[in-house]
Amino acid sequence: DGAISQFQLAQRNANVRLDSIMYLGRAYRSKNFFDMAIEQFSSLKKELQVMDDRKKQAIYELGCCLEAMDKHEDAIEEFKLVYSADISYRDVSNKIDTFYASKES
């Protein structure tokens, strides 16, 4: 909870704003506050224009939160965005393969 308050304050500083949003989302996720984490990751996804590592992280984290909430269709749409930019990012390729394999069954 202490970290959450610090990340909330840090968002006011332009130099660390984006990192603060990422870590705030992760803090919420670690507490299983998935809806609040989704807000942070979605906000970061919108703010970042270029599909760099930070944006891939935000989208991946967003997908993981959706997956944890059993919103698998929404989650896979997020994972597809990462997959289309970087097939080797974390386990996104496995998630996509598993999704399509389950559709064939």
PDB file of C-alpha atoms in Angstrom:
ATOM      1  CA  ASP A   1       0.000   0.000   0.000  1.00  0.00           C
ATOM      2  CA  GLY A   2       2.912   2.309   0.693  1.00  0.00           C
ATOM      3  CA  ALA A   3       4.270   1.689  -2.784  1.00  0.00           C
ATOM      4  CA  ILE A   4       0.880   2.432  -4.314  1.00  0.00           C
ATOM      5  CA  SER A   5       0.728   5.842  -2.677  1.00  0.00           C
ATOM      6  CA  GLN A   6       4.258   6.636  -3.839  1.00  0.00           C
ATOM      7  CA  PHE A   7       3.497   5.598  -7.419  1.00  0.00           C
ATOM      8  CA  GLN A   8       0.354   7.723  -7.347  1.00  0.00           C
ATOM      9  CA  LEU A   9       2.402  10.735  -6.260  1.00  0.00           C
ATOM     10  CA  ALA A  10       5.156  10.014  -8.768  1.00  0.00           C
ATOM     11  CA  GLN A  11       2.666  10.247 -11.655  1.00  0.00           C
ATOM     12  CA  ARG A  12       2.731  14.012 -11.196  1.00  0.00           C
ATOM     13  CA  ASN A  13       6.392  14.117 -12.177  1.00  0.00           C
ATOM     14  CA  ALA A  14       6.694  14.142 -15.964  1.00  0.00           C
ATOM     15  CA  ASN A  15      10.135  12.497 -15.843  1.00  0.00           C
ATOM     16  CA  VAL A  16       8.854   9.325 -14.169  1.00  0.00           C
ATOM     17  CA  ARG A  17       5.156   9.432 -15.052  1.00  0.00           C
ATOM     18  CA  LEU A  18       5.106   6.512 -17.484  1.00  0.00           C
ATOM     19  CA  ASP A  19       7.169   4.229 -15.256  1.00  0.00           C
ATOM     20  CA  SER A  20       4.961   5.177 -12.305  1.00  0.00           C
ATOM     21  CA  ILE A  21       1.829   4.166 -14.196  1.00  0.00           C
ATOM     22  CA  MET A  22       3.421   0.815 -15.084  1.00  0.00           C
ATOM     23  CA  TYR A  23       4.479   0.079 -11.523  1.00  0.00           C
ATOM     24  CA  LEU A  24       1.166   1.254 -10.113  1.00  0.00           C
ATOM     25  CA  GLY A  25      -0.614  -1.176 -12.410  1.00  0.00           C
ATOM     26  CA  ARG A  26       1.704  -3.965 -11.290  1.00  0.00           C
ATOM     27  CA  ALA A  27       1.094  -3.099  -7.645  1.00  0.00           C
ATOM     28  CA  TYR A  28      -2.659  -3.279  -8.181  1.00  0.00           C
ATOM     29  CA  ARG A  29      -2.264  -6.575 -10.027  1.00  0.00           C
ATOM     30  CA  SER A  30      -0.212  -8.028  -7.174  1.00  0.00           C
ATOM     31  CA  LYS A  31      -3.128  -7.232  -4.852  1.00  0.00           C
ATOM     32  CA  ASN A  32      -5.545  -8.848  -7.350  1.00  0.00           C
ATOM     33  CA  PHE A  33      -7.192  -5.468  -7.993  1.00  0.00           C
ATOM     34  CA  PHE A  34      -7.377  -6.383 -11.659  1.00  0.00           C
ATOM     35  CA  ASP A  35      -9.927  -3.736 -12.653  1.00  0.00           C
ATOM     36  CA  MET A  36      -7.716  -0.978 -11.235  1.00  0.00           C
ATOM     37  CA  ALA A  37      -4.633  -2.483 -12.845  1.00  0.00           C
ATOM     38  CA  ILE A  38      -6.438  -2.592 -16.197  1.00  0.00           C
ATOM     39  CA  GLU A  39      -7.142   1.137 -15.922  1.00  0.00           C
ATOM     40  CA  GLN A  40      -3.432   1.855 -15.457  1.00  0.00           C
ATOM     41  CA  PHE A  41      -2.227  -0.426 -18.250  1.00  0.00           C
ATOM     42  CA  SER A  42      -4.919   0.869 -20.629  1.00  0.00           C
ATOM     43  CA  SER A  43      -3.937   4.437 -19.837  1.00  0.00           C
ATOM     44  CA  LEU A  44      -0.291   3.675 -20.532  1.00  0.00           C
ATOM     45  CA  LYS A  45      -1.181   1.855 -23.751  1.00  0.00           C
ATOM     46  CA  LYS A  46      -3.005   4.968 -24.992  1.00  0.00           C
ATOM     47  CA  GLU A  47      -0.233   7.373 -23.986  1.00  0.00           C
ATOM     48  CA  LEU A  48       2.560   5.490 -25.707  1.00  0.00           C
ATOM     49  CA  GLN A  49       2.543   6.038 -29.450  1.00  0.00           C
ATOM     50  CA  VAL A  50       5.387   3.737 -30.503  1.00  0.00           C
ATOM     51  CA  MET A  51       5.350  -0.036 -29.964  1.00  0.00           C
ATOM     52  CA  ASP A  52       8.537  -0.106 -27.899  1.00  0.00           C
ATOM     53  CA  ASP A  53       9.381  -2.388 -24.978  1.00  0.00           C
ATOM     54  CA  ARG A  54       7.423  -0.248 -22.524  1.00  0.00           C
ATOM     55  CA  LYS A  55       4.268  -0.381 -24.626  1.00  0.00           C
ATOM     56  CA  LYS A  56       4.653  -4.131 -25.163  1.00  0.00           C
ATOM     57  CA  GLN A  57       4.966  -4.535 -21.381  1.00  0.00           C
ATOM     58  CA  ALA A  58       1.830  -2.484 -20.765  1.00  0.00           C
ATOM     59  CA  ILE A  59      -0.202  -4.410 -23.338  1.00  0.00           C
ATOM     60  CA  TYR A  60       1.093  -7.759 -22.093  1.00  0.00           C
ATOM     61  CA  GLU A  61       0.272  -6.845 -18.483  1.00  0.00           C
ATOM     62  CA  LEU A  62      -3.170  -5.697 -19.616  1.00  0.00           C
ATOM     63  CA  GLY A  63      -3.727  -9.050 -21.312  1.00  0.00           C
ATOM     64  CA  CYS A  64      -2.622 -10.924 -18.196  1.00  0.00           C
ATOM     65  CA  CYS A  65      -5.091  -8.979 -16.041  1.00  0.00           C
ATOM     66  CA  LEU A  66      -7.915  -9.667 -18.476  1.00  0.00           C
ATOM     67  CA  GLU A  67      -6.929 -13.324 -18.514  1.00  0.00           C
ATOM     68  CA  ALA A  68      -7.016 -13.416 -14.699  1.00  0.00           C
ATOM     69  CA  MET A  69     -10.559 -12.032 -14.846  1.00  0.00           C
ATOM     70  CA  ASP A  70     -11.565 -14.824 -17.273  1.00  0.00           C
ATOM     71  CA  LYS A  71     -11.960 -12.340 -20.131  1.00  0.00           C
ATOM     72  CA  HIS A  72     -10.028 -14.588 -22.476  1.00  0.00           C
ATOM     73  CA  GLU A  73     -11.302 -13.112 -25.749  1.00  0.00           C
ATOM     74  CA  ASP A  74     -10.293  -9.602 -24.645  1.00  0.00           C
ATOM     75  CA  ALA A  75      -6.972 -10.887 -23.344  1.00  0.00           C
ATOM     76  CA  ILE A  76      -6.106 -12.607 -26.605  1.00  0.00           C
ATOM     77  CA  GLU A  77      -6.775  -9.388 -28.530  1.00  0.00           C
ATOM     78  CA  GLU A  78      -4.142  -7.664 -26.390  1.00  0.00           C
ATOM     79  CA  PHE A  79      -1.697 -10.538 -26.789  1.00  0.00           C
ATOM     80  CA  LYS A  80      -2.216 -10.393 -30.565  1.00  0.00           C
ATOM     81  CA  LEU A  81      -1.027  -6.774 -30.566  1.00  0.00           C
ATOM     82  CA  VAL A  82       2.215  -7.798 -28.893  1.00  0.00           C
ATOM     83  CA  TYR A  83       2.545 -10.885 -31.087  1.00  0.00           C
ATOM     84  CA  SER A  84       2.200  -8.839 -34.267  1.00  0.00           C
ATOM     85  CA  ALA A  85       5.005  -6.549 -33.123  1.00  0.00           C
ATOM     86  CA  ASP A  86       7.314  -9.109 -31.475  1.00  0.00           C
ATOM     87  CA  ILE A  87       6.628 -12.824 -31.709  1.00  0.00           C
ATOM     88  CA  SER A  88       9.424 -13.584 -29.233  1.00  0.00           C
ATOM     89  CA  TYR A  89       8.104 -11.354 -26.428  1.00  0.00           C
ATOM     90  CA  ARG A  90       7.843 -13.400 -23.225  1.00  0.00           C
ATOM     91  CA  ASP A  91       5.373 -16.278 -23.701  1.00  0.00           C
ATOM     92  CA  VAL A  92       3.019 -14.422 -26.060  1.00  0.00           C
ATOM     93  CA  SER A  93       3.676 -16.854 -28.914  1.00  0.00           C
ATOM     94  CA  ASN A  94       2.649 -19.768 -26.691  1.00  0.00           C
ATOM     95  CA  LYS A  95      -0.514 -17.931 -25.599  1.00  0.00           C
ATOM     96  CA  ILE A  96      -1.505 -17.275 -29.212  1.00  0.00           C
ATOM     97  CA  ASP A  97      -0.723 -20.856 -30.289  1.00  0.00           C
ATOM     98  CA  THR A  98      -2.729 -22.266 -27.375  1.00  0.00           C
ATOM     99  CA  PHE A  99      -5.669 -20.012 -28.177  1.00  0.00           C
ATOM    100  CA  TYR A 100      -5.831 -21.061 -31.826  1.00  0.00           C
ATOM    101  CA  ALA A 101      -5.280 -24.726 -30.963  1.00  0.00           C
ATOM    102  CA  SER A 102      -8.270 -24.593 -28.616  1.00  0.00           C
ATOM    103  CA  LYS A 103     -10.383 -23.108 -31.433  1.00  0.00           C
ATOM    104  CA  GLU A 104      -9.613 -26.118 -33.641  1.00  0.00           C
ATOM    105  CA  SER A 105     -10.853 -28.617 -31.056  1.00  0.00           C
TER     106      SER A 105
END
